[in-house]
XYZ file of C-alpha atoms in Angstrom:
684
model
C 28.053 29.472 24.188
C 28.991 29.888 20.558
C 30.277 26.764 18.837
C 33.409 26.579 16.718
C 32.348 23.531 14.872
C 32.189 24.359 11.113
C 29.220 23.195 8.963
C 31.229 20.396 7.266
C 32.384 19.127 10.628
C 28.861 19.219 11.984
C 27.474 17.430 8.868
C 30.184 14.712 9.260
C 29.396 14.300 12.999
C 25.713 14.207 12.267
C 25.884 11.218 9.939
C 27.982 9.205 12.384
C 31.511 10.133 11.406
C 33.758 8.830 8.597
C 33.575 5.290 10.012
C 29.814 5.193 9.188
C 30.289 6.443 5.595
C 30.369 3.767 2.960
C 30.280 6.282 0.089
C 29.823 10.039 -0.353
C 29.060 11.841 -3.627
C 27.059 14.983 -4.661
C 24.908 16.177 -7.394
C 24.168 19.900 -8.194
C 22.270 20.475 -4.923
C 22.558 17.512 -2.568
C 25.155 15.506 -0.649
C 24.426 11.881 -1.294
C 25.548 9.409 1.443
C 25.539 5.702 1.594
C 25.899 4.726 5.212
C 26.571 1.614 7.177
C 23.766 2.607 9.503
C 21.494 5.399 8.643
C 19.411 5.007 11.858
C 21.970 7.077 13.842
C 21.273 10.192 11.703
C 18.930 12.682 13.597
C 17.057 14.558 10.870
C 16.301 17.512 13.118
C 19.877 17.883 14.071
C 21.006 17.875 10.387
C 18.450 20.475 9.394
C 19.737 22.860 12.100
C 23.227 22.942 10.700
C 23.924 26.362 9.001
C 23.693 26.042 5.232
C 21.630 22.861 5.165
C 18.290 23.330 3.385
C 16.876 19.884 4.383
C 17.511 16.244 4.751
C 15.812 13.263 2.980
C 16.271 9.783 4.243
C 16.308 7.240 1.415
C 15.583 3.592 1.125
C 18.053 1.279 2.856
C 20.884 3.227 4.391
C 21.107 6.062 1.818
C 20.770 9.606 2.939
C 20.583 12.975 1.053
C 21.360 16.295 2.589
C 20.184 19.308 0.526
C 22.744 22.156 0.419
C 21.794 23.997 -2.737
C 24.282 25.685 -5.165
C 27.162 25.542 -2.594
C 27.238 21.790 -2.449
C 30.562 21.526 -4.323
C 32.359 23.586 -1.784
C 30.722 21.815 1.153
C 31.636 18.465 -0.303
C 35.155 19.406 -0.836
C 35.455 20.733 2.657
C 34.143 17.489 4.040
C 36.616 15.455 1.991
C 39.447 17.601 3.058
C 38.755 17.355 6.790
C 41.489 15.432 8.654
C 39.022 12.822 10.002
C 38.207 11.825 6.279
C 41.945 11.240 5.465
C 44.341 8.538 6.587
C 43.428 6.041 9.301
C 39.754 6.587 9.521
C 38.064 3.230 9.049
C 41.333 1.398 8.417
C 41.992 -1.908 10.153
C 44.424 -4.843 9.855
C 46.750 -2.960 7.531
C 43.987 -2.318 4.932
C 43.764 1.104 3.350
C 40.726 3.277 4.001
C 39.662 2.737 0.451
C 39.809 -1.050 0.755
C 37.792 -0.939 4.092
C 35.180 1.327 2.524
C 34.951 -0.893 -0.625
C 34.375 -3.975 1.519
C 31.709 -2.091 3.579
C 30.076 -0.913 0.445
C 29.841 -4.492 -0.884
C 28.405 -5.562 2.421
C 25.918 -2.783 2.504
C 24.764 -3.460 -1.116
C 24.297 -7.070 -0.324
C 22.098 -6.264 2.632
C 19.885 -3.528 1.176
C 20.302 -3.487 -2.581
C 17.438 -6.011 -3.275
C 14.890 -4.058 -1.220
C 15.940 -0.747 -2.652
C 15.788 -2.152 -6.238
C 12.516 -3.790 -5.648
C 10.720 -0.515 -4.496
C 12.458 1.555 -7.187
C 11.311 -1.001 -9.756
C 7.710 -0.688 -8.654
C 8.031 3.183 -8.408
C 9.555 3.722 -11.898
C 7.050 1.245 -13.441
C 4.064 3.216 -12.214
C 5.186 6.858 -11.727
C 5.201 7.886 -15.444
C 1.581 6.602 -15.684
C 0.227 8.760 -12.908
C -0.693 11.780 -15.085
C -2.763 9.704 -17.433
C -4.402 7.818 -14.484
C -5.276 11.274 -12.991
C -6.721 12.545 -16.324
C -8.888 9.390 -16.911
C -10.139 9.528 -13.258
C -11.417 13.049 -13.848
C -13.390 11.718 -16.912
C -14.971 9.079 -14.587
C -15.681 11.801 -12.049
C -17.606 13.799 -14.653
C -19.550 10.621 -15.556
C -20.455 10.143 -11.916
C -21.684 13.712 -11.572
C -23.782 13.491 -14.770
C -25.266 10.150 -13.457
C -26.030 11.641 -9.986
C -27.909 14.495 -11.710
C -29.874 11.886 -13.840
C -28.494 12.851 -17.179
C -26.999 9.365 -17.891
C -27.239 5.699 -16.705
C -23.767 4.075 -17.032
C -25.259 0.772 -15.994
C -27.713 0.390 -18.750
C -27.464 -2.604 -21.036
C -27.726 -0.489 -24.109
C -25.914 2.789 -23.984
C -25.988 5.821 -26.347
C -23.009 5.963 -28.772
C -21.918 9.235 -27.111
C -21.613 7.562 -23.655
C -19.877 4.576 -25.199
C -17.288 6.842 -26.757
C -16.618 8.691 -23.443
C -16.386 5.238 -21.794
C -13.648 4.470 -24.317
C -11.703 7.616 -23.580
C -10.937 6.400 -20.021
C -11.054 2.542 -20.537
C -8.083 2.917 -22.993
C -5.692 3.545 -20.015
C -7.088 0.933 -17.734
C -7.443 -1.784 -20.240
C -4.006 -1.384 -21.807
C -2.343 -0.574 -18.463
C -0.346 -3.794 -18.565
C 1.225 -2.827 -21.764
C 2.111 0.545 -20.299
C 3.538 -0.982 -17.165
C 5.585 -3.436 -19.297
C 7.027 -0.527 -21.265
C 8.051 1.428 -18.062
C 9.391 -1.665 -16.426
C 11.505 -2.623 -19.285
C 12.975 0.917 -19.348
C 13.666 0.685 -15.763
C 15.667 -2.614 -16.171
C 17.427 -1.204 -19.207
C 16.199 -3.407 -22.080
C 14.476 -2.526 -25.217
C 11.107 -1.322 -23.946
C 9.254 -2.436 -27.089
C 10.217 -6.018 -26.573
C 8.651 -6.117 -23.130
C 5.663 -4.217 -24.492
C 5.236 -6.726 -27.377
C 5.340 -9.722 -24.997
C 2.556 -8.325 -22.893
C 0.584 -7.124 -25.772
C 0.367 -10.640 -27.143
C -1.936 -11.527 -24.252
C -4.418 -8.743 -25.053
C -4.699 -9.158 -28.849
C -8.066 -10.284 -30.235
C -6.442 -13.571 -31.335
C -5.630 -14.386 -27.683
C -9.063 -13.250 -26.515
C -10.757 -15.397 -29.231
C -9.166 -18.497 -27.757
C -11.719 -18.263 -24.850
C -14.551 -18.795 -27.289
C -15.162 -22.491 -28.079
C -17.151 -21.423 -31.123
C -13.975 -19.714 -32.620
C -11.248 -22.163 -31.300
C -11.086 -25.828 -30.891
C -9.607 -27.579 -27.854
C -11.065 -25.124 -25.405
C -13.112 -26.115 -22.405
C -14.974 -23.653 -20.082
C -16.522 -23.985 -16.672
C -18.395 -21.678 -14.525
C -16.801 -20.267 -11.431
C -19.622 -19.950 -8.906
C -17.605 -17.591 -6.648
C -16.692 -15.079 -9.388
C -19.684 -15.791 -11.571
C -17.452 -15.931 -14.674
C -16.286 -18.629 -17.078
C -12.844 -20.088 -16.461
C -11.487 -21.467 -19.769
C -8.577 -23.679 -20.509
C -7.033 -24.394 -23.942
C -4.841 -27.168 -25.178
C -1.805 -25.533 -26.878
C 1.029 -27.784 -28.087
C -0.508 -30.514 -25.985
C -0.277 -28.522 -22.844
C -3.077 -26.861 -20.786
C -3.125 -23.128 -20.833
C -5.424 -21.197 -18.449
C -7.027 -18.317 -20.444
C -7.568 -15.030 -18.611
C -8.512 -11.539 -19.493
C -5.366 -9.622 -18.795
C -6.732 -6.171 -19.506
C -5.991 -3.926 -16.514
C -3.508 -6.333 -14.879
C -0.367 -4.968 -13.304
C 1.365 -7.890 -11.463
C 1.626 -10.040 -14.758
C 3.845 -7.499 -16.649
C 5.894 -6.623 -13.548
C 6.746 -10.331 -13.098
C 7.193 -10.866 -16.825
C 9.651 -8.087 -17.302
C 11.714 -9.165 -14.266
C 12.205 -12.523 -15.868
C 12.691 -11.048 -19.475
C 15.426 -8.702 -18.417
C 18.110 -11.145 -17.504
C 17.161 -13.267 -20.652
C 17.353 -10.310 -22.946
C 20.781 -9.091 -21.469
C 22.099 -12.741 -21.665
C 21.165 -12.889 -25.411
C 23.004 -9.510 -26.111
C 26.091 -11.058 -24.501
C 26.054 -14.297 -26.643
C 24.872 -12.999 -30.032
C 27.129 -11.137 -32.392
C 26.461 -7.355 -32.395
C 25.689 -7.582 -36.194
C 22.787 -10.001 -35.532
C 21.506 -8.560 -32.330
C 18.826 -6.306 -33.989
C 16.976 -9.340 -35.317
C 17.753 -12.361 -33.155
C 17.711 -10.900 -29.559
C 13.947 -9.704 -30.031
C 13.018 -12.954 -31.917
C 14.497 -15.230 -29.215
C 13.083 -13.064 -26.517
C 9.649 -13.443 -28.026
C 10.022 -17.219 -28.549
C 11.082 -17.787 -24.957
C 8.944 -15.248 -22.988
C 5.726 -15.387 -24.774
C 4.991 -19.008 -23.934
C 6.458 -18.607 -20.456
C 4.123 -15.675 -19.846
C 1.056 -17.223 -21.263
C 1.441 -20.632 -19.573
C 2.939 -19.707 -16.231
C 3.539 -15.908 -15.342
C 0.119 -14.666 -16.586
C -1.788 -17.087 -14.419
C 0.665 -16.456 -11.582
C 0.057 -12.685 -11.733
C -3.643 -13.191 -11.736
C -3.391 -15.509 -8.736
C -1.024 -13.118 -6.840
C -3.341 -10.058 -7.353
C -6.442 -11.887 -6.421
C -4.829 -13.511 -3.317
C -3.543 -10.178 -1.909
C -6.859 -8.373 -2.766
C -8.779 -11.217 -1.245
C -6.752 -10.960 1.971
C -7.353 -7.227 2.332
C -11.001 -7.719 1.310
C -11.312 -10.312 4.107
C -9.883 -7.789 6.682
C -12.129 -5.017 5.260
C -15.260 -7.320 5.592
C -14.387 -8.884 8.805
C -13.162 -5.621 10.639
C -13.980 -2.679 8.500
C -13.312 -0.183 11.200
C -9.911 -1.564 11.886
C -9.005 -1.688 8.219
C -10.318 1.912 7.589
C -8.150 3.234 10.421
C -4.935 1.191 9.687
C -4.657 2.382 5.973
C -4.600 6.178 6.625
C -2.275 5.657 9.673
C 0.149 3.607 7.573
C 0.286 5.867 4.533
C 2.162 8.861 6.249
C 5.091 6.445 6.827
C 4.868 4.541 3.654
C 4.842 7.439 1.163
C 8.170 9.068 2.242
C 9.911 5.707 1.854
C 8.379 4.799 -1.462
C 6.690 1.689 0.213
C 3.139 2.713 -0.919
C 3.577 1.373 -4.522
C 2.590 -2.210 -3.744
C -0.684 -0.899 -2.350
C -1.146 1.140 -5.481
C -0.596 -2.041 -7.555
C -3.279 -3.891 -5.389
C -5.823 -1.015 -5.955
C -5.476 -1.475 -9.695
C -5.697 -5.307 -9.220
C -8.896 -4.863 -7.273
C -10.454 -2.697 -9.930
C -9.682 -5.291 -12.602
C -10.851 -8.323 -10.609
C -13.715 -6.905 -8.483
C -14.744 -3.919 -10.560
C -14.068 -1.616 -7.607
C -11.407 -0.866 -4.954
C -11.812 -0.458 -1.227
C -8.312 0.835 -0.252
C -8.547 4.360 -1.840
C -11.510 5.487 0.368
C -9.532 5.129 3.682
C -6.369 6.431 1.917
C -8.372 9.644 1.149
C -8.527 10.225 4.825
C -4.720 10.304 5.092
C -4.407 12.671 2.103
C -6.862 15.245 3.458
C -5.365 15.106 6.874
C -2.020 15.876 5.166
C -3.564 18.710 3.292
C -5.261 20.060 6.382
C -1.907 20.149 8.228
C -0.439 22.078 5.211
C -3.327 24.499 5.320
C -2.687 25.171 8.968
C 0.943 25.895 8.214
C -0.168 28.272 5.434
C -2.537 30.039 7.680
C 0.145 30.500 10.391
C 2.625 31.671 7.929
C 0.204 34.295 6.534
C -0.533 35.459 10.135
C 3.098 35.762 11.005
C 4.140 37.254 7.528
C 6.566 34.386 6.913
C 6.949 34.700 3.091
C 9.163 31.676 2.526
C 6.890 29.191 4.361
C 3.819 30.881 2.788
C 5.178 30.222 -0.636
C 6.091 26.585 0.162
C 2.738 25.929 1.879
C 0.588 27.424 -0.826
C 2.171 25.504 -3.598
C 2.061 22.252 -1.590
C -1.625 22.958 -0.687
C -2.648 23.543 -4.386
C -0.884 20.427 -5.508
C -2.662 18.455 -2.838
C -6.219 19.746 -3.074
C -6.360 19.886 -6.804
C -3.859 17.112 -7.819
C -4.033 14.715 -4.851
C -0.191 14.890 -4.519
C 1.187 14.678 -1.019
C 4.964 14.764 -1.654
C 5.358 18.637 -1.785
C 3.667 18.830 1.649
C 5.717 15.881 3.066
C 9.090 16.812 1.853
C 8.624 20.609 1.881
C 6.989 20.949 5.334
C 5.873 17.890 7.315
C 9.080 15.928 7.580
C 11.073 19.197 8.623
C 8.921 19.789 11.796
C 8.519 16.884 14.253
C 5.258 18.365 15.873
C 3.281 17.892 12.606
C 3.094 14.135 12.292
C 1.471 13.283 15.689
C -1.178 15.864 15.125
C -1.797 14.917 11.525
C -2.306 11.251 12.579
C -5.188 12.394 14.618
C -6.891 13.593 11.544
C -5.996 10.317 9.719
C -7.628 8.319 12.535
C -10.779 10.405 12.583
C -11.265 10.253 8.833
C -10.657 6.540 8.808
C -12.993 5.914 11.697
C -15.830 7.660 9.848
C -15.169 5.579 6.756
C -15.214 2.426 8.875
C -18.341 3.318 10.851
C -20.165 4.146 7.567
C -19.458 0.615 6.136
C -16.475 1.608 3.933
C -15.991 3.583 0.770
C -15.365 2.107 -2.779
C -13.864 3.557 -5.966
C -14.792 2.311 -9.474
C -11.387 3.585 -10.749
C -7.867 4.443 -9.718
C -7.937 8.095 -8.615
C -5.778 10.608 -7.020
C -7.743 11.734 -3.767
C -8.252 15.265 -4.580
C -11.247 17.600 -4.439
C -11.806 16.840 -8.121
C -12.215 13.259 -7.820
C -14.863 13.122 -4.845
C -17.666 11.901 -7.251
C -15.535 8.788 -7.997
C -16.103 7.383 -4.587
C -19.290 5.738 -3.318
C -21.052 6.448 -1.156
C -20.028 10.041 -2.095
C -21.568 11.660 0.894
C -19.725 9.402 3.432
C -16.534 10.016 1.696
C -16.911 13.707 1.585
C -17.709 13.827 5.270
C -14.668 11.524 6.117
C -12.079 13.601 4.206
C -13.570 16.926 5.584
C -13.243 15.658 9.044
C -9.678 14.424 8.495
C -8.828 17.926 6.837
C -10.321 20.062 9.489
C -9.202 17.935 12.413
C -5.562 18.237 11.386
C -6.083 21.919 10.537
C -7.568 22.868 13.920
C -5.129 21.011 16.031
C -2.125 22.372 14.210
C -3.432 25.929 13.941
C -4.118 25.968 17.695
C -0.802 24.219 18.873
C 1.524 25.452 16.035
C 3.651 23.247 14.004
C 6.980 24.475 15.564
C 8.485 24.313 18.871
C 9.129 27.453 20.917
C 12.851 27.340 19.754
C 11.879 26.943 16.150
C 9.450 29.871 16.345
C 12.074 32.142 17.882
C 14.518 31.133 15.032
C 11.857 31.667 12.458
C 11.076 35.146 13.693
C 14.792 36.083 13.974
C 15.359 34.835 10.326
C 12.341 36.661 9.137
C 13.377 39.900 10.752
C 16.869 39.535 9.278
C 15.355 39.320 5.787
C 12.917 42.181 6.515
C 9.857 39.967 6.367
C 8.602 41.101 9.889
C 8.974 44.152 12.057
C 12.281 44.339 14.038
C 12.114 43.261 17.579
C 12.114 46.077 20.416
C 15.589 44.974 21.400
C 17.130 46.323 18.188
C 18.694 49.611 18.718
C 18.211 52.872 16.790
C 21.982 52.666 15.797
C 21.547 49.105 14.475
C 18.563 50.221 12.313
C 20.423 53.318 11.104
C 23.370 51.127 9.989
C 21.087 48.609 8.280
C 19.281 51.358 6.387
C 22.612 52.911 5.332
C 23.880 49.577 4.178
C 20.649 49.052 2.184
C 20.982 52.493 0.543
C 24.606 51.927 -0.323
C 23.958 48.726 -2.122
C 22.067 49.350 -5.339
C 19.747 46.415 -5.861
C 19.999 44.339 -9.049
C 17.033 45.013 -11.527
C 15.155 41.795 -10.609
C 15.418 42.550 -6.801
C 13.922 45.985 -7.022
C 10.532 45.991 -5.094
C 7.736 45.292 -7.486
C 10.029 44.378 -10.415
C 8.768 41.659 -12.742
C 11.362 39.610 -14.579
C 10.631 36.876 -17.219
C 12.956 33.929 -17.492
C 13.046 32.310 -20.920
C 13.392 28.502 -21.487
C 16.938 27.144 -21.871
C 15.806 24.061 -23.723
C 13.400 22.861 -26.369
C 10.682 20.583 -24.931
C 7.397 20.171 -23.058
C 6.660 22.133 -19.923
C 6.015 19.870 -16.792
C 4.702 21.439 -13.545
C 7.421 21.380 -10.903
C 5.089 19.301 -8.598
C 5.027 16.588 -11.148
C 8.770 16.246 -11.504
C 9.691 12.608 -10.413
C 12.062 13.705 -7.701
C 10.530 14.622 -4.356
C 13.217 17.192 -3.472
C 12.699 19.198 -6.643
C 8.963 18.683 -6.773
C 8.546 19.808 -3.152
C 10.406 23.131 -3.846
C 13.251 22.434 -1.364
C 15.805 23.793 -3.826
C 13.620 26.557 -5.174
C 10.477 27.162 -7.295
C 10.404 26.845 -11.031
C 9.254 24.386 -13.713
C 10.358 21.168 -15.403
C 10.902 20.662 -19.108
C 10.809 17.238 -20.796
C 13.315 17.782 -23.684
C 12.093 16.775 -27.200
C 15.242 16.822 -29.197
C 17.509 13.850 -29.943
C 20.550 15.897 -29.515
C 19.515 18.052 -26.526
C 21.076 21.540 -26.489
C 20.845 23.565 -23.185
C 21.573 27.385 -23.357
C 21.857 30.184 -20.904
C 18.547 31.845 -20.403
C 20.104 35.204 -19.738
C 23.534 36.817 -19.157
C 25.351 36.004 -16.040
C 28.161 34.058 -14.315
C 28.410 30.220 -14.048
C 28.793 29.324 -10.339
C 28.030 25.554 -10.671
C 29.299 23.436 -13.536
C 30.345 20.000 -12.398
C 32.476 17.807 -14.576
C 29.504 15.406 -14.953
C 27.855 18.102 -16.979
C 24.360 17.433 -15.604
C 23.740 20.804 -13.831
C 24.457 24.363 -14.213
C 23.996 27.179 -11.685
C 24.114 30.714 -13.082
C 23.934 33.993 -11.256
C 22.182 36.194 -13.653
C 23.031 39.900 -13.993
C 19.408 40.730 -13.055
C 19.920 39.180 -9.555
C 18.065 35.837 -10.335
C 19.916 32.712 -9.451
C 19.029 29.813 -11.626
C 19.819 26.206 -11.554
C 19.336 23.933 -14.654
C 19.450 20.246 -13.737
C 19.648 18.203 -16.899
C 17.758 14.948 -16.185
C 17.223 13.188 -12.822
C 20.030 11.277 -11.090
C 22.153 11.911 -14.191
C 25.133 12.768 -11.892
C 25.409 8.922 -11.856
C 26.475 8.877 -15.519
C 29.801 10.680 -14.662
C 29.646 12.767 -17.878
C 28.885 9.974 -20.471
C 26.683 11.526 -23.147
C 27.334 15.167 -21.906
C 29.458 17.537 -24.021
C 30.176 20.315 -21.555
C 30.773 23.764 -23.175
C 31.294 25.968 -20.158
C 33.098 25.808 -16.748
C 32.621 27.346 -13.312
C 33.515 31.045 -13.426
C 32.792 31.518 -16.994
C 30.776 34.544 -18.167
C 27.855 33.545 -20.428
C 25.424 35.483 -22.558
C 21.796 34.858 -23.326
C 21.461 31.930 -25.716
C 25.081 30.818 -25.258
C 25.336 26.924 -25.265
C 25.992 25.368 -21.965
C 26.037 21.574 -22.839
C 25.031 19.158 -25.489
C 23.347 15.896 -24.391
C 23.005 12.657 -26.259
C 19.394 11.550 -25.602
C 20.012 7.913 -26.469
C 22.891 7.503 -23.985
C 20.969 8.950 -21.103
C 17.781 6.832 -21.946
C 19.996 3.717 -22.273
C 21.247 4.371 -18.817
C 17.607 4.422 -17.609
C 17.543 8.136 -16.366
C 14.632 10.452 -16.882
C 15.426 13.495 -18.966
C 13.135 15.748 -17.216
C 15.048 19.005 -16.708
C 14.076 21.220 -13.684
C 14.641 24.937 -14.054
C 14.785 26.268 -10.466
C 15.086 29.689 -8.938
C 17.550 28.919 -6.102
C 16.992 32.396 -4.476
C 13.197 31.956 -4.503
C 13.029 33.414 -0.940
C 14.099 36.800 -2.269
C 11.070 37.050 -4.433
C 7.358 37.472 -3.715
C 6.405 34.821 -6.442
C 7.751 32.537 -9.044
C 5.130 31.576 -11.574
C 5.197 29.265 -14.579
C 3.823 31.165 -17.520
C 4.320 28.605 -20.197
C 2.624 25.299 -21.053
C 2.948 22.754 -23.733
C 5.825 23.036 -26.120
C 8.534 25.665 -25.645
C 11.709 26.530 -27.534
C 14.922 28.230 -26.252
C 14.040 31.824 -25.809
C 10.352 31.411 -25.127
C 9.173 32.953 -21.816
C 8.899 30.228 -19.097
C 8.899 31.897 -15.575
C 7.633 35.159 -14.228
C 9.441 36.296 -11.140
C 8.095 39.134 -9.022
C 10.381 40.888 -6.549
């Protein structure tokens, strides 16, 4: 029986009704809910609602529903529903707004700390992942050369060439605490160079020389039999200071910046603006450098060592259990952002032990994930499902060569409930092989991709484990399919409607004739003509970023469309129209612009990430919805300093929102681009 429930009503019902909504807002593509209880939302139900492109549960009780370019209209329709007006949620004479404000305060008190903690970890590490990946490939190259007998990385005396190559990757790992301090300071919205300088003080030659009794007086050292290293203590201002090597540490800068931030902000409130430039950094240094050296530094060392030792105990006591638990946990940790503490532990292990034992079992999870994606790709090729083929091929490439699982998770796996239980079998098989083989170690932090296999030891055991995980997931899913019978029927019907597969026998000759007549009557736009190739130019000056590396899983996974990201380079950022067309999305916040180009391409330019929260501050909007724009016409001017001070990334995704209408969307630019430079190649 056909339902008369509209999409806005269905969305409202799916999230638990107006009484469950603490706050509702939207950006250029997503409805952003803050709910009193997000557990009542059934993801599969939400994604079946017409017009919904996907659903993404967030930390705490936040929930995002992906709509695409029509989000403004859907938002307005939801807000205008009778249930959202008047008495919904009111009690004891309070207005609906008062009740929701109270609920919002209660919800934040309940979840805000946990949400903020994981966001803090995530944003402190995420910008470093590209350089960590790059350096891990240098180490992989060394491992291959050593396996072939060309070099000996363990020799006491090394050739200058090898020492130089070592310096190329050790720079990142040794100065990692400085980089983490910089990112953590930006996340907490204080001057990042202050946090950087405090942490750098503990890595200067002056501090390191304090551990040498021949260079510094008042230093005593003892040998730690367990670690086989010297533990030194210096008397500074009459107080004992434990001296540690802080190179490679991550817990110390995370703790330090968390303490520095309230001190820094407190100083800005009590010191006159005319004196802040000098005295806020000065007093921050005077307060935080001693606190870090005497207390927080040793605390960070102890915390990392204790957590690593606990996991090492489990790994040594029950290696099979440990090797199975890790890959079974990761599929649930990554979508929630809860894997960041484990990443920090991996880095701490490498610094304290010289190797890490978590990444090997983790590789079983990653390759089980990629095997499931490969099965989806194979099925989509067999059934000529162009949309899923595009999604799966991009996600698989990002996984196998970049070690990135988010495109697979958000683009495919979380959308189909049959995938996870089958993928977990692959995780368990890979982990079991690692455990039975006695474990796998890594000498560096590495994305578990095909390119970093040489980083792991023993390499043969690791290769067998990840291959078993990959093909177990692949075979099970390819045989059983990733969709239910209903989902397969819906997919085939949708594909037939789009002309991706042959029409079913039930379609009558009259229907086909009418369809062909309609197609003939409608002259296709230039970019939509079969075989047409359209180049889209960059709308902003900056550095091209692969879409899979954009720090937003919805964009990176291609849920809104394929495209590329750009890291703007100008202080005063100017965004222009890439081609002539009509503006269909231009919110007052100025953070996003949807343009239906005359060519038939539909493009979304999203200026920064989560910049909708700025409510237009720093954005000079130059067009409005419905405006006609020409190529090169300015859309918005953005003050970089205002956005950075608010703590939002400026990465600007350029997305083709009607990607499904094309055979491919390829990024053809790399490095620096200027407005008007070719960016994307779109093939009909």
